[in-house]
C-alpha atoms as one frame of an Amber mdcrd trajectory, in Angstrom:
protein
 154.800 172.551  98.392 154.850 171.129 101.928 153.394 172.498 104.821 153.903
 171.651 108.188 152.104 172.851 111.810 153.245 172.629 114.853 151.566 172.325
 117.755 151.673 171.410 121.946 153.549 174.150 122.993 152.588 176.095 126.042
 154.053 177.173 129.365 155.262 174.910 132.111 157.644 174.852 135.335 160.729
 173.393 135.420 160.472 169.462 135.640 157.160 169.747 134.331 156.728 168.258
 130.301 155.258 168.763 127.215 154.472 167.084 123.480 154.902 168.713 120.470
 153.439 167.700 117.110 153.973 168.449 113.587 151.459 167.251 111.164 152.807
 167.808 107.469 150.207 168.395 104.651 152.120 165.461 102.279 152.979 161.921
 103.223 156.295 161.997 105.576 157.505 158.184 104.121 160.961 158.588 103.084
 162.099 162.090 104.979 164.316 162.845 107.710 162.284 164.856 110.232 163.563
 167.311 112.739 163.220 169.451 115.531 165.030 173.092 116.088 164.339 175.949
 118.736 165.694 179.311 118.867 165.446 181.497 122.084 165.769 185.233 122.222
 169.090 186.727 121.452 170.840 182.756 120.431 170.712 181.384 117.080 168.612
 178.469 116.191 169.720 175.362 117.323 169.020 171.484 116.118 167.455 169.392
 119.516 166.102 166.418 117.733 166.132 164.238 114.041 164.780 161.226 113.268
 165.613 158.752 110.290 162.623 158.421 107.444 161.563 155.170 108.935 162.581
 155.722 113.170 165.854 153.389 112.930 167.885 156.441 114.557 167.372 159.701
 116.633 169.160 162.772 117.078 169.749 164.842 119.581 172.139 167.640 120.701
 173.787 166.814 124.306 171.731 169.293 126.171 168.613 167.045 125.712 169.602
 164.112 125.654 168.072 161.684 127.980 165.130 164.171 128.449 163.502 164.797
 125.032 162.506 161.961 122.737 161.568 162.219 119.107 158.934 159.937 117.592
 157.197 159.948 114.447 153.688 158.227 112.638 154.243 158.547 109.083 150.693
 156.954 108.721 149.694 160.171 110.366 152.074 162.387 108.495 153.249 163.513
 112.331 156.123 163.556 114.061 156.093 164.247 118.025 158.926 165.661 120.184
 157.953 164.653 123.887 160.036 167.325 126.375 160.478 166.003 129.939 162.327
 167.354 132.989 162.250 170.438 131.148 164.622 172.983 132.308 164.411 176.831
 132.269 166.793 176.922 128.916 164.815 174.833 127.070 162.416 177.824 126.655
 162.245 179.013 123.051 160.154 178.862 120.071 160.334 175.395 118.718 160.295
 174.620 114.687 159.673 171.608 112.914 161.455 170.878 109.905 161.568 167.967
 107.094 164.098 167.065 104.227 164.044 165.841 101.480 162.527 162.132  99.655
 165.466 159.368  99.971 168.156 161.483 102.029 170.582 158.770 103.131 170.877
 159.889 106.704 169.682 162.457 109.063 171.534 164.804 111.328 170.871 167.854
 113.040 172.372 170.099 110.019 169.831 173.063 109.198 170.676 172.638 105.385
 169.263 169.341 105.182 165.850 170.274 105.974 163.985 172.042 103.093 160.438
 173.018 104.677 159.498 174.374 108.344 156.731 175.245 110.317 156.072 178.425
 111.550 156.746 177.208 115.134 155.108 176.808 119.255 156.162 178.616 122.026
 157.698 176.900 124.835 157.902 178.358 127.986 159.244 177.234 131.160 158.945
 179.476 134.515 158.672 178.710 137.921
C-alpha cells in the first residue's frame, strides 16, 4: 500500500506563490506522478504530471507558464511550485501516483492509483 502526504499549502494573495510537496511512503522510480485540485462546487481537475524519470510535464492550459512540476525520486517527493497565483487557483490540491512502468503520463484521473489526502490553497487579496 502506498501512502502519500502532501504538504506547503497555505493562504496567499494573488501574484504571491507557493510549493507543494508530496513525499510517498515507497520509492517513486518508475511512476508517473501528478497533481489535481478541486475547488468548491467544480469537479476535480488534473494541473500537473510528470514522467517516472522528469523527461516530460503536464499541465492543463490554465497553468501553464505559472506552475512547474518537479520531482526527487531519491527523496520519494515530488514538488508542484505555484507562481503568479491567481484567485481560481484556490482549491484543495491532491497528489496522486500511478502505477510501476506506465508508458506515459497524462493528466487522466484513471491512471493514478493512490492519493493523498490533500493541502489547502488559498488565494485572497
Amino acid at each position: 500500500q502506498v501512502q502519500l502526504v502532501e504538504s506547503g499549502g497555505g493562504s496567499e494573495q494573488p501574484g504571491g506563490s507557493l510549493r507543494l510537496s508530496c513525499q510517498a511512503s515507497t520509492d517513486t522510480y518508475g511512476r508517473c506522478m501528478g497533481w489535481f485540485r478541486q475547488a468548491p462546487g467544480k469537479e476535480r481537475e488534473g494541473v500537473a504530471a510528470i514522467d517516472p524519470y522528469g523527461s516530460h510535464t503536464y499541465y492543463v492550459d490554465s497553468v501553464k507558464g505559472r506552475f512547474t512540476v518537479s520531482r526527487d525520486n531519491a527523496k520519494r517527493t515530488s514538488y508542484l511550485q505555484l507562481s503568479s497565483l491567481e484567485l481560481e487557483d484556490s482549491g484543495m490540491y491532491y497528489c496522486a501516483i500511478g502505477l510501476v512502468s506506465t508508458p506515459r503520463c497524462s493528466l487522466t484521473p484513471g491512471l493514478f492509483t493512490y492519493w493523498g489526502r490533500g493541502t489547502q490553497v488559498t488565494v485572497s487579496p
